[in-house]
Amino acid sequence: MTLTAQKPVALVAGGGGFVGSHLCDALLDRGMEVICLDDFSTGRRENIRPLANSPRFALIEASVTDLPPLALPRLDWVFNLASPASPRRYQQDPVRTVMINVLGTHHLLEVARKHQARFLQASTSEVYGDPEQHPQDENYLGHVNPMGPRACYDEGKRVAETLCADYMRAGSAQVRVARIFNTYGPRMCADDGRIVSNLISQALGNAPLTIYGDGTQTRSFCYVSDLVRGLVALMAHEGALPGPVNLGNPSEITILELADIVRKVTGSRSEVVLRPLPEDDPKRRRPSIDRARDLLGWAPVVPLRDGLAETAAWFSAQRLPGTRSGEGEVARAAE
Ligand code: NAD
Ligand code: UDP
């Protein structure tokens, strides 16, 4: 570790991932020193490669399920983003997903306690499950099936929130909980199985757009720069917080409408094909962001069409090994 700790220092667990790498960029832009802790189980080294030469950036390759390294410089902020995030990835090894979220959060809360650092937990709209209240505000307690295939993630994140609340009540750490709603943008993995990565990959390859169920289920999509601005504002907030804070874009659309926009921004000829709806797939999701607006003055600003065009341009520029254009590979990864 070569950091000088002359500037404020942030530890970003999961900093090699999609959101985490954009967060590392934003913290460095604020003049901070950044330690990224990642095991690259779902993240990618390419995401942080441009940061490797910065004297204010350090990488620790480790799992949050192991005891954290003792030799850390004084930390000011600890962000916990370490967890698989897409249903395909978090269901691959569900027991490990629970352990990453429970044990990993405990380890990082302990780090924050010892360093008297502020702690931010990347929680999720999945704590609301398949919601019966619409839109979802932070007081809604959720509707999660604890035995279902999504429970490893939903319940893992819920227990992580419980740990945060208990550390806060005990006065052991200053904790912020961000409940993040569907976020998209450059550096998403083409093969993570999420709707935006699948649709864009498929559209670019003129492959069929896979829609699960009848496509009338809704989501509300937030561009990654908006989310990262919210995460930093929440961490930087000095006053007391009334509880968790939703961060997401309240513009709600159906999955069929999303497919249509993706087709337009990519100029694709792809047709839609219907596939079975996965078990426990939430029917509607839309955040109430009143709390984030009131506390942080935060609201998303990037329109969906613009964000999707940026994301598609980034996917299209990817060149995967062994291919000339990469597009065929990207489309196959999404199948
Ligand atoms: P991602 O998979 O790209 O990033 C997660 C990062 O955590 C990866 O770099 C991965 O390698 C790392 N990681 C996983 N397990 C680890 C472990 N045991 N030890 C150390 N590192 C580990 O996913 P993302 O979309 O960037 O999500 C980041 C965080 O935000 C996650 O905690 C996720 O639950 C949360 N979140 C994301 C979204 C979204 O739409 N992207 C929505 C809600 C919540
Ligand atoms: N989905 C789809 N086709 C795909 C991938 C996902 O229709 O190729 C649907 C999925 O069933 C869900 C929505 O799109 O209703 C969002 O899925 P994603 O995995 O991106 O996120 P989450 O379900 O966690 O919100």
PDB file of C-alpha atoms and ligand atoms in Angstrom, residues 85-88 90 124-126 150 153-154 181-183 188 192-199 202 209-215 217-221 255-256 258 273 275-278 280-283 285 334-335, ligand 2:
ATOM      1  CA  ALA A  85     -25.946  -7.823  -8.020  1.00  0.00           C
ATOM      2  CA  SER A  86     -27.691  -9.460 -10.965  1.00  0.00           C
ATOM      3  CA  PRO A  87     -30.199 -12.282 -10.390  1.00  0.00           C
ATOM      4  CA  ARG A  88     -28.157 -14.586 -12.656  1.00  0.00           C
ATOM      5  CA  TYR A  90     -26.395 -13.949  -7.123  1.00  0.00           C
ATOM      6  CA  THR A 124     -31.246  -2.468  -2.702  1.00  0.00           C
ATOM      7  CA  SER A 125     -34.865  -2.038  -3.758  1.00  0.00           C
ATOM      8  CA  GLU A 126     -34.960  -5.846  -3.446  1.00  0.00           C
ATOM      9  CA  ARG A 150     -34.139 -14.407  -4.856  1.00  0.00           C
ATOM     10  CA  TYR A 153     -29.862 -11.636  -2.087  1.00  0.00           C
ATOM     11  CA  ASP A 154     -32.985  -9.976  -0.664  1.00  0.00           C
ATOM     12  CA  PHE A 181     -32.982   0.855  -7.556  1.00  0.00           C
ATOM     13  CA  ASN A 182     -32.127  -0.586 -11.011  1.00  0.00           C
ATOM     14  CA  THR A 183     -29.051   1.202 -12.308  1.00  0.00           C
ATOM     15  CA  MET A 188     -22.083  -3.320 -16.915  1.00  0.00           C
ATOM     16  CA  ASP A 192     -24.721 -10.539 -16.245  1.00  0.00           C
ATOM     17  CA  GLY A 193     -28.227 -11.429 -17.466  1.00  0.00           C
ATOM     18  CA  ARG A 194     -29.732  -8.089 -16.449  1.00  0.00           C
ATOM     19  CA  ILE A 195     -32.330  -6.550 -18.708  1.00  0.00           C
ATOM     20  CA  VAL A 196     -30.306  -3.560 -19.907  1.00  0.00           C
ATOM     21  CA  SER A 197     -27.162  -5.579 -20.673  1.00  0.00           C
ATOM     22  CA  ASN A 198     -29.206  -8.292 -22.375  1.00  0.00           C
ATOM     23  CA  LEU A 199     -31.317  -5.954 -24.506  1.00  0.00           C
ATOM     24  CA  GLN A 202     -28.990  -8.522 -28.295  1.00  0.00           C
ATOM     25  CA  LEU A 209     -34.774  -9.410 -27.593  1.00  0.00           C
ATOM     26  CA  THR A 210     -35.674 -11.804 -24.779  1.00  0.00           C
ATOM     27  CA  ILE A 211     -38.633 -10.610 -22.706  1.00  0.00           C
ATOM     28  CA  TYR A 212     -39.561 -12.664 -19.652  1.00  0.00           C
ATOM     29  CA  GLY A 213     -43.311 -13.024 -19.069  1.00  0.00           C
ATOM     30  CA  ASP A 214     -45.496 -10.662 -21.101  1.00  0.00           C
ATOM     31  CA  GLY A 215     -43.226  -7.643 -20.581  1.00  0.00           C
ATOM     32  CA  GLN A 217     -43.757  -5.752 -15.448  1.00  0.00           C
ATOM     33  CA  THR A 218     -42.188  -2.370 -14.669  1.00  0.00           C
ATOM     34  CA  ARG A 219     -38.858  -1.029 -13.458  1.00  0.00           C
ATOM     35  CA  SER A 220     -37.418   2.469 -13.015  1.00  0.00           C
ATOM     36  CA  PHE A 221     -33.917   2.846 -14.455  1.00  0.00           C
ATOM     37  CA  ILE A 255     -39.965  -3.929 -19.953  1.00  0.00           C
ATOM     38  CA  LEU A 256     -41.640  -3.944 -23.396  1.00  0.00           C
ATOM     39  CA  LEU A 258     -37.697  -0.430 -22.567  1.00  0.00           C
ATOM     40  CA  VAL A 273     -39.311 -13.133 -28.148  1.00  0.00           C
ATOM     41  CA  ARG A 275     -39.648 -16.405 -22.441  1.00  0.00           C
ATOM     42  CA  PRO A 276     -40.999 -17.717 -19.100  1.00  0.00           C
ATOM     43  CA  LEU A 277     -41.114 -15.261 -16.207  1.00  0.00           C
ATOM     44  CA  PRO A 278     -38.681 -16.244 -13.418  1.00  0.00           C
ATOM     45  CA  ASP A 280     -40.813 -14.201  -7.649  1.00  0.00           C
ATOM     46  CA  ASP A 281     -40.011 -11.628 -10.356  1.00  0.00           C
ATOM     47  CA  PRO A 282     -41.318  -8.299  -8.952  1.00  0.00           C
ATOM     48  CA  LYS A 283     -44.292  -6.952 -10.946  1.00  0.00           C
ATOM     49  CA  ARG A 285     -40.979  -1.162  -8.960  1.00  0.00           C
ATOM     50  CA  ALA A 334     -26.756 -12.414 -23.382  1.00  0.00           C
ATOM     51  CA  GLU A 335     -28.572 -15.569 -24.520  1.00  0.00           C
TER      52      GLU A 335
HETATM   53  N1  UDP B   2     -35.874  -9.474 -17.984  1.00  0.00           N
HETATM   54  C1  UDP B   2     -36.351  -9.761 -19.270  1.00  0.00           C
HETATM   55  N2  UDP B   2     -35.460 -10.226 -20.195  1.00  0.00           N
HETATM   56  C2  UDP B   2     -34.136 -10.398 -19.931  1.00  0.00           C
HETATM   57  C3  UDP B   2     -33.657 -10.090 -18.620  1.00  0.00           C
HETATM   58  C4  UDP B   2     -34.576  -9.631 -17.681  1.00  0.00           C
HETATM   59  O1  UDP B   2     -37.538  -9.593 -19.563  1.00  0.00           O
HETATM   60  O2  UDP B   2     -33.387 -10.804 -20.829  1.00  0.00           O
HETATM   61  C5  UDP B   2     -36.847  -8.929 -17.011  1.00  0.00           C
HETATM   62  C6  UDP B   2     -36.816  -9.599 -15.643  1.00  0.00           C
HETATM   63  O3  UDP B   2     -37.661 -10.734 -15.638  1.00  0.00           O
HETATM   64  C7  UDP B   2     -37.335  -8.470 -14.771  1.00  0.00           C
HETATM   65  C8  UDP B   2     -36.803  -7.202 -15.446  1.00  0.00           C
HETATM   66  O4  UDP B   2     -36.501  -7.579 -16.784  1.00  0.00           O
HETATM   67  O5  UDP B   2     -38.752  -8.444 -14.815  1.00  0.00           O
HETATM   68  C9  UDP B   2     -35.547  -6.645 -14.787  1.00  0.00           C
HETATM   69  O6  UDP B   2     -34.630  -7.705 -14.654  1.00  0.00           O
HETATM   70  P1  UDP B   2     -33.150  -7.494 -14.088  1.00  0.00           P
HETATM   71  O7  UDP B   2     -32.550  -8.858 -13.957  1.00  0.00           O
HETATM   72  O8  UDP B   2     -32.421  -6.491 -14.890  1.00  0.00           O
HETATM   73  O9  UDP B   2     -33.349  -6.816 -12.664  1.00  0.00           O
HETATM   74  P2  UDP B   2     -34.305  -7.115 -11.416  1.00  0.00           P
HETATM   75  O10 UDP B   2     -35.299  -8.181 -11.734  1.00  0.00           O
HETATM   76  O11 UDP B   2     -33.372  -7.505 -10.329  1.00  0.00           O
HETATM   77  O12 UDP B   2     -34.977  -5.815 -11.211  1.00  0.00           O
END
